[in-house]
Each structure stands twice: as C-alpha cells, then as structure tokens.
Backbone as JSON Lines, residues from 0, in Angstrom:
{"i":0,"aa":"M","n":[0.83,-1.2,0.0],"ca":[0.0,0.0,0.0],"c":[0.86,1.24,0.0]}
{"i":1,"aa":"T","n":[0.43,2.24,-0.73],"ca":[1.17,3.5,-0.73],"c":[0.39,4.52,0.08]}
{"i":2,"aa":"E","n":[1.13,5.36,0.73],"ca":[0.49,6.41,1.53],"c":[0.44,7.7,0.74]}
{"i":3,"aa":"Q","n":[-0.63,8.45,0.96],"ca":[-0.8,9.73,0.27],"c":[-0.39,10.86,1.2]}
{"i":4,"aa":"R","n":[0.56,11.65,0.82],"ca":[0.98,12.86,1.53],"c":[0.74,12.83,3.03]}
{"i":5,"aa":"G","n":[1.38,11.95,3.72],"ca":[1.29,11.91,5.17],"c":[0.08,11.19,5.71]}
{"i":6,"aa":"A","n":[-0.86,10.77,4.87],"ca":[-2.03,10.05,5.36],"c":[-1.62,8.61,5.65]}
{"i":7,"aa":"R","n":[-2.14,8.07,6.73],"ca":[-1.83,6.67,7.06],"c":[-2.74,5.77,6.25]}
{"i":8,"aa":"A","n":[-2.18,4.64,5.77],"ca":[-2.93,3.71,4.93],"c":[-4.05,3.03,5.71]}
{"i":9,"aa":"D","n":[-3.9,2.88,7.04],"ca":[-4.9,2.17,7.83],"c":[-6.02,3.07,8.35]}
{"i":10,"aa":"V","n":[-5.94,4.37,8.04],"ca":[-6.97,5.31,8.49],"c":[-7.73,5.81,7.27]}
{"i":11,"aa":"P","n":[-9.07,5.61,7.26],"ca":[-9.84,6.07,6.1],"c":[-9.76,7.58,5.97]}
{"i":12,"aa":"E","n":[-9.75,8.06,4.73],"ca":[-9.72,9.49,4.46],"c":[-11.03,10.13,4.91]}
{"i":13,"aa":"A","n":[-10.93,11.28,5.57],"ca":[-12.14,11.97,6.04],"c":[-12.93,12.48,4.85]}
{"i":14,"aa":"K","n":[-14.23,12.27,4.9],"ca":[-15.11,12.75,3.84],"c":[-15.83,13.99,4.34]}
{"i":15,"aa":"P","n":[-16.12,14.93,3.44],"ca":[-16.87,16.12,3.87],"c":[-18.23,15.69,4.43]}
{"i":16,"aa":"S","n":[-18.66,16.38,5.46],"ca":[-19.94,16.1,6.06],"c":[-21.07,16.47,5.11]}
{"i":17,"aa":"P","n":[-22.1,15.62,5.03],"ca":[-23.25,16.0,4.19],"c":[-23.89,17.32,4.64]}
{"i":18,"aa":"L","n":[-23.67,17.7,5.88],"ca":[-24.22,18.96,6.37],"c":[-23.6,20.16,5.67]}
{"i":19,"aa":"E","n":[-22.38,20.01,5.17],"ca":[-21.71,21.14,4.54],"c":[-22.43,21.62,3.28]}
{"i":20,"aa":"D","n":[-23.31,20.8,2.74],"ca":[-24.1,21.2,1.58],"c":[-25.46,21.78,1.97]}
{"i":21,"aa":"D","n":[-25.73,21.85,3.26],"ca":[-27.01,22.35,3.76],"c":[-26.88,23.84,4.05]}
{"i":22,"aa":"F","n":[-27.76,24.65,3.48],"ca":[-27.71,26.1,3.64],"c":[-27.74,26.5,5.12]}
{"i":23,"aa":"G","n":[-28.65,25.93,5.87],"ca":[-28.79,26.29,7.29],"c":[-27.53,25.97,8.08]}
{"i":24,"aa":"Y","n":[-26.97,24.8,7.85],"ca":[-25.74,24.43,8.54],"c":[-24.61,25.39,8.13]}
{"i":25,"aa":"A","n":[-24.49,25.64,6.83],"ca":[-23.4,26.48,6.33],"c":[-23.48,27.89,6.9]}
{"i":26,"aa":"I","n":[-24.66,28.48,6.88],"ca":[-24.78,29.85,7.36],"c":[-24.56,29.9,8.87]}
{"i":27,"aa":"G","n":[-24.99,28.85,9.58],"ca":[-24.73,28.77,11.02],"c":[-23.25,28.64,11.32]}
{"i":28,"aa":"A","n":[-22.55,27.8,10.56],"ca":[-21.11,27.62,10.76],"c":[-20.36,28.92,10.5]}
{"i":29,"aa":"V","n":[-20.73,29.63,9.45],"ca":[-20.09,30.9,9.14],"c":[-20.38,31.91,10.25]}
{"i":30,"aa":"F","n":[-21.63,31.97,10.69],"ca":[-22.0,32.9,11.76],"c":[-21.22,32.59,13.04]}
{"i":31,"aa":"R","n":[-21.17,31.32,13.44],"ca":[-20.46,30.97,14.67],"c":[-18.98,31.34,14.59]}
{"i":32,"aa":"A","n":[-18.35,31.07,13.46],"ca":[-16.93,31.41,13.31],"c":[-16.74,32.92,13.34]}
{"i":33,"aa":"Y","n":[-17.62,33.64,12.67],"ca":[-17.53,35.1,12.64],"c":[-17.75,35.67,14.05]}
{"i":34,"aa":"A","n":[-18.76,35.2,14.72],"ca":[-19.06,35.7,16.07],"c":[-17.89,35.45,17.02]}
{"i":35,"aa":"K","n":[-17.31,34.28,16.95],"ca":[-16.17,33.95,17.8],"c":[-14.97,34.85,17.48]}
{"i":36,"aa":"G","n":[-14.69,35.05,16.21],"ca":[-13.58,35.9,15.81],"c":[-13.79,37.35,16.19]}
{"i":37,"aa":"V","n":[-14.98,37.86,15.96],"ca":[-15.27,39.26,16.3],"c":[-15.22,39.46,17.8]}
{"i":38,"aa":"E","n":[-15.76,38.51,18.55],"ca":[-15.72,38.63,20.02],"c":[-14.27,38.72,20.5]}
{"i":39,"aa":"A","n":[-13.4,37.92,19.94],"ca":[-11.97,37.98,20.32],"c":[-11.35,39.31,19.9]}
{"i":40,"aa":"A","n":[-11.77,39.84,18.76],"ca":[-11.19,41.08,18.23],"c":[-11.64,42.32,18.98]}
{"i":41,"aa":"V","n":[-12.86,42.31,19.49],"ca":[-13.41,43.53,20.11],"c":[-13.82,43.33,21.56]}
{"i":42,"aa":"G","n":[-13.41,42.23,22.14],"ca":[-13.82,41.89,23.5],"c":[-13.38,42.86,24.57]}
{"i":43,"aa":"D","n":[-12.5,43.81,24.23],"ca":[-12.02,44.76,25.23],"c":[-12.88,46.02,25.34]}
{"i":44,"aa":"I","n":[-14.01,46.06,24.64],"ca":[-14.92,47.2,24.83],"c":[-16.18,46.69,25.54]}
{"i":45,"aa":"P","n":[-16.89,47.57,26.21],"ca":[-18.1,47.13,26.89],"c":[-19.08,46.45,25.93]}
{"i":46,"aa":"G","n":[-19.57,45.3,26.33],"ca":[-20.55,44.57,25.53],"c":[-19.94,43.72,24.44]}
{"i":47,"aa":"G","n":[-18.61,43.74,24.3],"ca":[-17.96,42.91,23.29],"c":[-18.52,43.17,21.9]}
{"i":48,"aa":"S","n":[-18.92,42.1,21.22],"ca":[-19.39,42.25,19.84],"c":[-20.68,43.08,19.77]}
{"i":49,"aa":"R","n":[-21.56,42.94,20.75],"ca":[-22.78,43.77,20.74],"c":[-22.4,45.24,20.85]}
{"i":50,"aa":"G","n":[-21.47,45.53,21.75],"ca":[-21.01,46.91,21.9],"c":[-20.39,47.44,20.62]}
{"i":51,"aa":"Y","n":[-19.64,46.58,19.94],"ca":[-19.03,46.98,18.67],"c":[-20.09,47.33,17.64]}
{"i":52,"aa":"F","n":[-21.14,46.52,17.53],"ca":[-22.17,46.79,16.53],"c":[-23.0,48.02,16.89]}
{"i":53,"aa":"V","n":[-23.21,48.27,18.18],"ca":[-23.88,49.5,18.59],"c":[-23.0,50.7,18.23]}
{"i":54,"aa":"L","n":[-21.71,50.59,18.52],"ca":[-20.79,51.67,18.17],"c":[-20.74,51.88,16.66]}
{"i":55,"aa":"T","n":[-20.74,50.8,15.9],"ca":[-20.77,50.9,14.44],"c":[-21.99,51.68,13.97]}
{"i":56,"aa":"A","n":[-23.14,51.35,14.53],"ca":[-24.38,52.05,14.16],"c":[-24.28,53.53,14.51]}
{"i":57,"aa":"A","n":[-23.72,53.85,15.67],"ca":[-23.58,55.25,16.09],"c":[-22.62,56.0,15.17]}
{"i":58,"aa":"V","n":[-21.5,55.38,14.84],"ca":[-20.52,56.01,13.95],"c":[-21.13,56.27,12.57]}
{"i":59,"aa":"R","n":[-21.94,55.33,12.1],"ca":[-22.51,55.44,10.76],"c":[-23.84,56.21,10.73]}
{"i":60,"aa":"G","n":[-24.22,56.81,11.84],"ca":[-25.4,57.66,11.86],"c":[-26.73,56.9,11.9]}
{"i":61,"aa":"E","n":[-26.71,55.66,12.37],"ca":[-27.95,54.88,12.44],"c":[-28.56,54.85,13.84]}
{"i":62,"aa":"G","n":[-28.09,55.71,14.72],"ca":[-28.6,55.72,16.09],"c":[-29.63,56.79,16.32]}
{"i":63,"aa":"R","n":[-30.58,56.92,15.39],"ca":[-31.59,57.98,15.5],"c":[-32.53,57.79,16.68]}
{"i":64,"aa":"S","n":[-32.71,56.56,17.13],"ca":[-33.49,56.32,18.35],"c":[-33.05,55.0,18.95]}
{"i":65,"aa":"Q","n":[-33.12,54.93,20.27],"ca":[-32.73,53.7,20.95],"c":[-33.65,52.55,20.54]}
{"i":66,"aa":"R","n":[-34.91,52.84,20.41],"ca":[-35.88,51.79,20.03],"c":[-35.55,51.22,18.65]}
{"i":67,"aa":"A","n":[-35.33,52.1,17.68],"ca":[-35.02,51.65,16.33],"c":[-33.69,50.89,16.31]}
{"i":68,"aa":"L","n":[-32.73,51.35,17.09],"ca":[-31.44,50.69,17.17],"c":[-31.58,49.28,17.75]}
{"i":69,"aa":"A","n":[-32.38,49.15,18.79],"ca":[-32.62,47.83,19.39],"c":[-33.25,46.88,18.38]}
{"i":70,"aa":"E","n":[-34.25,47.38,17.65],"ca":[-34.91,46.55,16.64],"c":[-33.94,46.17,15.52]}
{"i":71,"aa":"R","n":[-33.17,47.13,15.06],"ca":[-32.23,46.9,13.95],"c":[-31.18,45.86,14.31]}
{"i":72,"aa":"L","n":[-30.68,45.91,15.55],"ca":[-29.62,45.01,15.98],"c":[-30.15,43.72,16.63]}
{"i":73,"aa":"G","n":[-31.45,43.65,16.83],"ca":[-32.03,42.44,17.45],"c":[-31.65,42.29,18.92]}
{"i":74,"aa":"V","n":[-31.58,43.43,19.61],"ca":[-31.21,43.44,21.02],"c":[-32.42,43.91,21.82]}
{"i":75,"aa":"D","n":[-32.72,43.22,22.9],"ca":[-33.81,43.64,23.78],"c":[-33.57,45.08,24.23]}
{"i":76,"aa":"R","n":[-34.63,45.88,24.27],"ca":[-34.48,47.31,24.59],"c":[-33.88,47.54,25.97]}
{"i":77,"aa":"T","n":[-34.25,46.73,26.96],"ca":[-33.68,46.93,28.3],"c":[-32.2,46.56,28.32]}
{"i":78,"aa":"V","n":[-31.84,45.51,27.6],"ca":[-30.42,45.13,27.5],"c":[-29.65,46.25,26.8]}
{"i":79,"aa":"L","n":[-30.23,46.82,25.75],"ca":[-29.57,47.91,25.03],"c":[-29.34,49.1,25.94]}
{"i":80,"aa":"T","n":[-30.28,49.41,26.81],"ca":[-30.13,50.54,27.72],"c":[-28.89,50.37,28.59]}
{"i":81,"aa":"Y","n":[-28.73,49.17,29.17],"ca":[-27.54,48.91,29.99],"c":[-26.26,48.97,29.16]}
{"i":82,"aa":"L","n":[-26.32,48.46,27.95],"ca":[-25.17,48.48,27.06],"c":[-24.79,49.92,26.7]}
{"i":83,"aa":"L","n":[-25.79,50.73,26.39],"ca":[-25.54,52.14,26.09],"c":[-24.94,52.86,27.3]}
{"i":84,"aa":"D","n":[-25.44,52.55,28.5],"ca":[-24.87,53.13,29.72],"c":[-23.37,52.82,29.8]}
{"i":85,"aa":"D","n":[-23.01,51.55,29.57],"ca":[-21.6,51.13,29.65],"c":[-20.75,51.81,28.58]}
{"i":86,"aa":"L","n":[-21.27,51.87,27.36],"ca":[-20.53,52.51,26.27],"c":[-20.38,54.01,26.5]}
{"i":87,"aa":"E","n":[-21.39,54.61,27.11],"ca":[-21.33,56.03,27.42],"c":[-20.3,56.29,28.53]}
{"i":88,"aa":"R","n":[-20.29,55.43,29.55],"ca":[-19.3,55.57,30.63],"c":[-17.87,55.42,30.09]}
{"i":89,"aa":"A","n":[-17.7,54.59,29.06],"ca":[-16.39,54.39,28.45],"c":[-16.01,55.54,27.52]}
{"i":90,"aa":"G","n":[-16.91,56.5,27.34],"ca":[-16.63,57.67,26.51],"c":[-16.71,57.39,25.02]}
{"i":91,"aa":"L","n":[-17.37,56.3,24.63],"ca":[-17.44,55.92,23.22],"c":[-18.63,56.54,22.49]}
{"i":92,"aa":"L","n":[-19.69,56.82,23.22],"ca":[-20.86,57.44,22.62],"c":[-21.6,58.25,23.65]}
{"i":93,"aa":"R","n":[-22.58,58.99,23.16],"ca":[-23.45,59.75,24.07],"c":[-24.87,59.72,23.51]}
{"i":94,"aa":"R","n":[-25.8,59.94,24.39],"ca":[-27.22,60.02,23.99],"c":[-27.65,61.47,24.11]}
{"i":95,"aa":"R","n":[-28.27,61.94,23.03],"ca":[-28.75,63.32,23.02],"c":[-30.25,63.31,22.79]}
{"i":96,"aa":"P","n":[-30.96,64.21,23.47],"ca":[-32.4,64.3,23.22],"c":[-32.67,64.69,21.77]}
{"i":97,"aa":"D","n":[-33.68,64.11,21.2],"ca":[-34.13,64.46,19.85],"c":[-34.85,65.8,19.95]}
{"i":98,"aa":"P","n":[-34.41,66.81,19.2],"ca":[-35.07,68.12,19.29],"c":[-36.54,68.08,18.91]}
{"i":99,"aa":"A","n":[-36.92,67.14,18.05],"ca":[-38.31,67.04,17.62],"c":[-39.18,66.27,18.61]}
{"i":100,"aa":"D","n":[-38.55,65.43,19.44],"ca":[-39.31,64.59,20.39],"c":[-38.4,64.28,21.57]}
{"i":101,"aa":"R","n":[-38.57,65.01,22.64],"ca":[-37.69,64.88,23.81],"c":[-37.73,63.49,24.45]}
{"i":102,"aa":"R","n":[-38.75,62.68,24.14],"ca":[-38.79,61.32,24.68],"c":[-37.82,60.4,23.96]}
{"i":103,"aa":"N","n":[-37.41,60.81,22.77],"ca":[-36.52,60.02,21.94],"c":[-35.08,60.47,22.15]}
{"i":104,"aa":"R","n":[-34.14,59.53,22.12],"ca":[-32.72,59.86,22.26],"c":[-31.94,59.38,21.05]}
{"i":105,"aa":"H","n":[-31.08,60.26,20.54],"ca":[-30.16,59.91,19.45],"c":[-28.9,59.32,20.09]}
{"i":106,"aa":"V","n":[-28.39,58.26,19.5],"ca":[-27.15,57.64,19.96],"c":[-26.06,58.08,19.0]}
{"i":107,"aa":"V","n":[-25.07,58.81,19.52],"ca":[-24.05,59.44,18.69],"c":[-22.67,59.05,19.2]}
{"i":108,"aa":"A","n":[-21.77,58.69,18.29],"ca":[-20.39,58.36,18.66],"c":[-19.65,59.63,19.04]}
{"i":109,"aa":"T","n":[-18.81,59.52,20.05],"ca":[-17.92,60.64,20.41],"c":[-16.68,60.58,19.51]}
{"i":110,"aa":"E","n":[-15.84,61.61,19.59],"ca":[-14.58,61.58,18.83],"c":[-13.75,60.37,19.24]}
{"i":111,"aa":"H","n":[-13.68,60.14,20.55],"ca":[-12.96,58.97,21.06],"c":[-13.59,57.68,20.51]}
{"i":112,"aa":"G","n":[-14.91,57.66,20.47],"ca":[-15.62,56.49,19.95],"c":[-15.3,56.23,18.48]}
{"i":113,"aa":"V","n":[-15.2,57.28,17.7],"ca":[-14.88,57.13,16.28],"c":[-13.46,56.59,16.12]}
{"i":114,"aa":"R","n":[-12.51,57.14,16.9],"ca":[-11.12,56.65,16.81],"c":[-11.04,55.19,17.25]}
{"i":115,"aa":"R","n":[-11.74,54.86,18.32],"ca":[-11.74,53.47,18.83],"c":[-12.39,52.54,17.82]}
{"i":116,"aa":"W","n":[-13.47,53.0,17.19],"ca":[-14.15,52.18,16.17],"c":[-13.22,51.91,15.0]}
{"i":117,"aa":"D","n":[-12.45,52.9,14.59],"ca":[-11.48,52.7,13.5],"c":[-10.51,51.58,13.86]}
{"i":118,"aa":"E","n":[-10.02,51.57,15.1],"ca":[-9.11,50.51,15.54],"c":[-9.81,49.15,15.52]}
{"i":119,"aa":"L","n":[-11.01,49.13,16.07],"ca":[-11.76,47.87,16.14],"c":[-12.14,47.37,14.76]}
{"i":120,"aa":"R","n":[-12.51,48.29,13.88],"ca":[-12.89,47.93,12.52],"c":[-11.72,47.26,11.8]}
{"i":121,"aa":"A","n":[-10.51,47.74,12.05],"ca":[-9.33,47.12,11.44],"c":[-9.17,45.68,11.93]}
{"i":122,"aa":"R","n":[-9.42,45.46,13.23],"ca":[-9.34,44.1,13.78],"c":[-10.4,43.19,13.17]}
{"i":123,"aa":"V","n":[-11.62,43.71,13.08],"ca":[-12.71,42.93,12.5],"c":[-12.41,42.64,11.03]}
{"i":124,"aa":"G","n":[-11.8,43.59,10.35],"ca":[-11.4,43.38,8.95],"c":[-10.46,42.19,8.81]}
{"i":125,"aa":"L","n":[-9.57,42.02,9.77],"ca":[-8.66,40.87,9.74],"c":[-9.41,39.56,9.92]}
{"i":126,"aa":"V","n":[-10.42,39.57,10.77],"ca":[-11.27,38.38,10.96],"c":[-11.95,38.04,9.64]}
{"i":127,"aa":"E","n":[-12.53,39.06,9.0],"ca":[-13.22,38.85,7.72],"c":[-12.25,38.33,6.65]}
{"i":128,"aa":"E","n":[-11.07,38.93,6.59],"ca":[-10.08,38.48,5.6],"c":[-9.73,37.02,5.81]}
{"i":129,"aa":"R","n":[-9.52,36.65,7.05],"ca":[-9.16,35.26,7.36],"c":[-10.28,34.3,6.96]}
{"i":130,"aa":"M","n":[-11.51,34.71,7.22],"ca":[-12.64,33.84,6.87],"c":[-12.8,33.7,5.36]}
{"i":131,"aa":"L","n":[-12.56,34.78,4.64],"ca":[-12.8,34.78,3.19],"c":[-11.59,34.36,2.37]}
{"i":132,"aa":"E","n":[-10.48,34.06,3.03],"ca":[-9.27,33.72,2.27],"c":[-9.45,32.45,1.43]}
{"i":133,"aa":"V","n":[-10.45,31.66,1.73],"ca":[-10.72,30.44,0.96],"c":[-11.3,30.77,-0.43]}
{"i":134,"aa":"L","n":[-11.86,31.98,-0.57],"ca":[-12.43,32.4,-1.84],"c":[-11.36,33.07,-2.71]}
{"i":135,"aa":"P","n":[-11.51,32.96,-4.02],"ca":[-10.59,33.71,-4.89],"c":[-10.7,35.21,-4.58]}
{"i":136,"aa":"E","n":[-9.59,35.88,-4.57],"ca":[-9.56,37.29,-4.19],"c":[-10.56,38.13,-4.97]}
{"i":137,"aa":"E","n":[-10.71,37.84,-6.27],"ca":[-11.61,38.63,-7.1],"c":[-13.09,38.38,-6.78]}
{"i":138,"aa":"S","n":[-13.39,37.35,-5.99],"ca":[-14.78,37.03,-5.65],"c":[-15.21,37.57,-4.29]}
{"i":139,"aa":"R","n":[-14.27,38.0,-3.48],"ca":[-14.58,38.38,-2.09],"c":[-15.52,39.58,-1.99]}
{"i":140,"aa":"D","n":[-15.26,40.62,-2.76],"ca":[-16.14,41.8,-2.71],"c":[-17.54,41.45,-3.21]}
{"i":141,"aa":"R","n":[-17.61,40.63,-4.23],"ca":[-18.91,40.2,-4.77],"c":[-19.68,39.39,-3.72]}
{"i":142,"aa":"F","n":[-18.98,38.49,-3.03],"ca":[-19.61,37.69,-1.98],"c":[-20.15,38.6,-0.87]}
{"i":143,"aa":"R","n":[-19.32,39.55,-0.42],"ca":[-19.76,40.5,0.62],"c":[-21.01,41.25,0.16]}
{"i":144,"aa":"S","n":[-20.98,41.71,-1.08],"ca":[-22.1,42.47,-1.61],"c":[-23.38,41.63,-1.65]}
{"i":145,"aa":"M","n":[-23.25,40.4,-2.11],"ca":[-24.43,39.53,-2.17],"c":[-24.94,39.21,-0.76]}
{"i":146,"aa":"L","n":[-24.04,38.95,0.17],"ca":[-24.43,38.67,1.54],"c":[-25.16,39.87,2.15]}
{"i":147,"aa":"C","n":[-24.64,41.07,1.91],"ca":[-25.29,42.28,2.43],"c":[-26.66,42.49,1.79]}
{"i":148,"aa":"T","n":[-26.8,42.13,0.53],"ca":[-28.11,42.22,-0.15],"c":[-29.11,41.3,0.52]}
{"i":149,"aa":"V","n":[-28.71,40.07,0.81],"ca":[-29.6,39.11,1.48],"c":[-29.93,39.62,2.88]}
{"i":150,"aa":"A","n":[-28.92,40.1,3.61],"ca":[-29.16,40.61,4.96],"c":[-30.16,41.77,4.95]}
{"i":151,"aa":"G","n":[-29.99,42.68,4.01],"ca":[-30.93,43.8,3.9],"c":[-32.33,43.32,3.6]}
{"i":152,"aa":"H","n":[-32.43,42.33,2.74],"ca":[-33.73,41.78,2.36],"c":[-34.45,41.17,3.56]}
{"i":153,"aa":"V","n":[-33.74,40.35,4.33],"ca":[-34.41,39.67,5.44],"c":[-34.63,40.58,6.63]}
{"i":154,"aa":"S","n":[-33.84,41.66,6.76],"ca":[-34.04,42.53,7.92],"c":[-35.07,43.61,7.69]}
{"i":155,"aa":"K","n":[-35.4,43.9,6.43],"ca":[-36.33,45.0,6.15],"c":[-37.79,44.56,6.11]}
{"i":156,"aa":"N","n":[-38.02,43.27,5.97],"ca":[-39.41,42.84,5.86],"c":[-39.6,41.47,6.47]}
{"i":157,"aa":"E","n":[-40.8,41.02,6.43],"ca":[-41.16,39.73,7.02],"c":[-41.24,38.63,5.97]}
{"i":158,"aa":"T","n":[-40.53,38.78,4.88],"ca":[-40.62,37.82,3.78],"c":[-40.39,36.39,4.25]}
{"i":159,"aa":"I","n":[-39.35,36.18,5.04],"ca":[-39.02,34.83,5.48],"c":[-40.13,34.27,6.37]}
{"i":160,"aa":"A","n":[-40.61,35.08,7.3],"ca":[-41.69,34.63,8.17],"c":[-42.95,34.34,7.35]}
{"i":161,"aa":"D","n":[-43.22,35.17,6.35],"ca":[-44.38,34.94,5.49],"c":[-44.27,33.62,4.74]}
{"i":162,"aa":"V","n":[-43.09,33.34,4.2],"ca":[-42.88,32.09,3.47],"c":[-43.09,30.9,4.4]}
{"i":163,"aa":"C","n":[-42.53,30.98,5.59],"ca":[-42.68,29.89,6.56],"c":[-44.14,29.71,6.95]}
{"i":164,"aa":"R","n":[-44.86,30.81,7.16],"ca":[-46.27,30.73,7.53],"c":[-47.08,30.1,6.39]}
{"i":165,"aa":"L","n":[-46.81,30.52,5.16],"ca":[-47.51,29.95,4.01],"c":[-47.24,28.45,3.87]}
{"i":166,"aa":"F","n":[-46.0,28.05,4.12],"ca":[-45.65,26.64,4.05],"c":[-46.42,25.86,5.11]}
{"i":167,"aa":"L","n":[-46.44,26.37,6.33],"ca":[-47.15,25.67,7.41],"c":[-48.66,25.6,7.13]}
{"i":168,"aa":"E","n":[-49.22,26.68,6.58],"ca":[-50.64,26.69,6.26],"c":[-50.94,25.67,5.17]}
{"i":169,"aa":"S","n":[-50.1,25.59,4.16],"ca":[-50.35,24.65,3.06],"c":[-50.16,23.22,3.53]}
{"i":170,"aa":"A","n":[-49.21,22.99,4.42],"ca":[-48.99,21.63,4.95],"c":[-50.18,21.2,5.81]}
{"i":171,"aa":"A","n":[-50.75,22.16,6.56],"ca":[-51.89,21.84,7.42],"c":[-53.13,21.55,6.61]}
{"i":172,"aa":"S","n":[-53.27,22.15,5.42],"ca":[-54.47,21.93,4.61],"c":[-54.41,20.63,3.81]}
{"i":173,"aa":"E","n":[-53.25,20.02,3.73],"ca":[-53.13,18.77,2.96],"c":[-53.63,17.58,3.7]}
C-alpha cells in the first residue's frame, strides 16, 4: 500500500460532512466562526461584539433612536439601555435628546468612539479576511455584496416569516 501525503494507509480518508451542503448548517457555521472571531477582536470594549455593533451604528449615523437601534440590531431594549450606559461611561458614545421629540434619544459616537471604532474595525477586517481567504480574491467583494443584499432583504421585511407561515398553512391543509 502506498500512503498519500502523510495520510496513514490504515486510516480512512475523512469525507466532507453532508451537512456542509445544507444552507442552514453552512450559514450557522459561518456565523459561529464570525461571532467567535469578532468577540476575540473587540472583546475589550463594553458589551464585546454587541457593543461593537452598537458603536458601528452610532458612527454610521444609524442611532436615531434607541428603540429603532434595538430593533435593527435584534437586542432587547432593556439590554440595550444597559449596554448604552456602559458605552457612554467608556466615553465611546453619548445620547442626546431628539429636538423634535424629547422622549426620543439619538445615539451618537464621540470623537474617542470614532477613533476606537477605527481601531476595532481594522481588527474585524482581519477576521473577515481570514474567513474569506478560501475564496478567490476577485470574488470576495462580490460575496460580501451579495451577503449584504440578502441581509438587507431579510431585515427589512417579514418575507421569510411569510414564506414559513404559508408553508405551514399549506402543509396543514393537505
């Protein structure tokens, strides 16, 4: 028997898991790897990855209201309040009353927050590069763009929930 590049002849070659062809498994595996990498990259700010995404929203001008921010990020509003308190104490952002509605608060990055976000964004960029290095370089931007298109689609409407509801209704009527 001949051995292949360091593989032992008495050990069967590992086969790819059938799960790797499953969309749900694949997207979950990518998410788990990304979440773990981002948490390691930004774990030194309050709230870790959640804090990073709140800061990202504030830097990019998406913090027009705490309620909208909580919905956009999928964070419970009471949890977000504590997270905002911690980020504010760290000098990364501040909450300002909305001039049009004093009950509403705008979440705005401070100068320190913007500088810190730039540092964190560079770290997160390294995580993304490492994850995407398996793709040809010329395909990476296209993949990111398509992924962001899908994310925008599922976050802006209830399309997925509607499809699932329709499927369940049709299965029940059969």
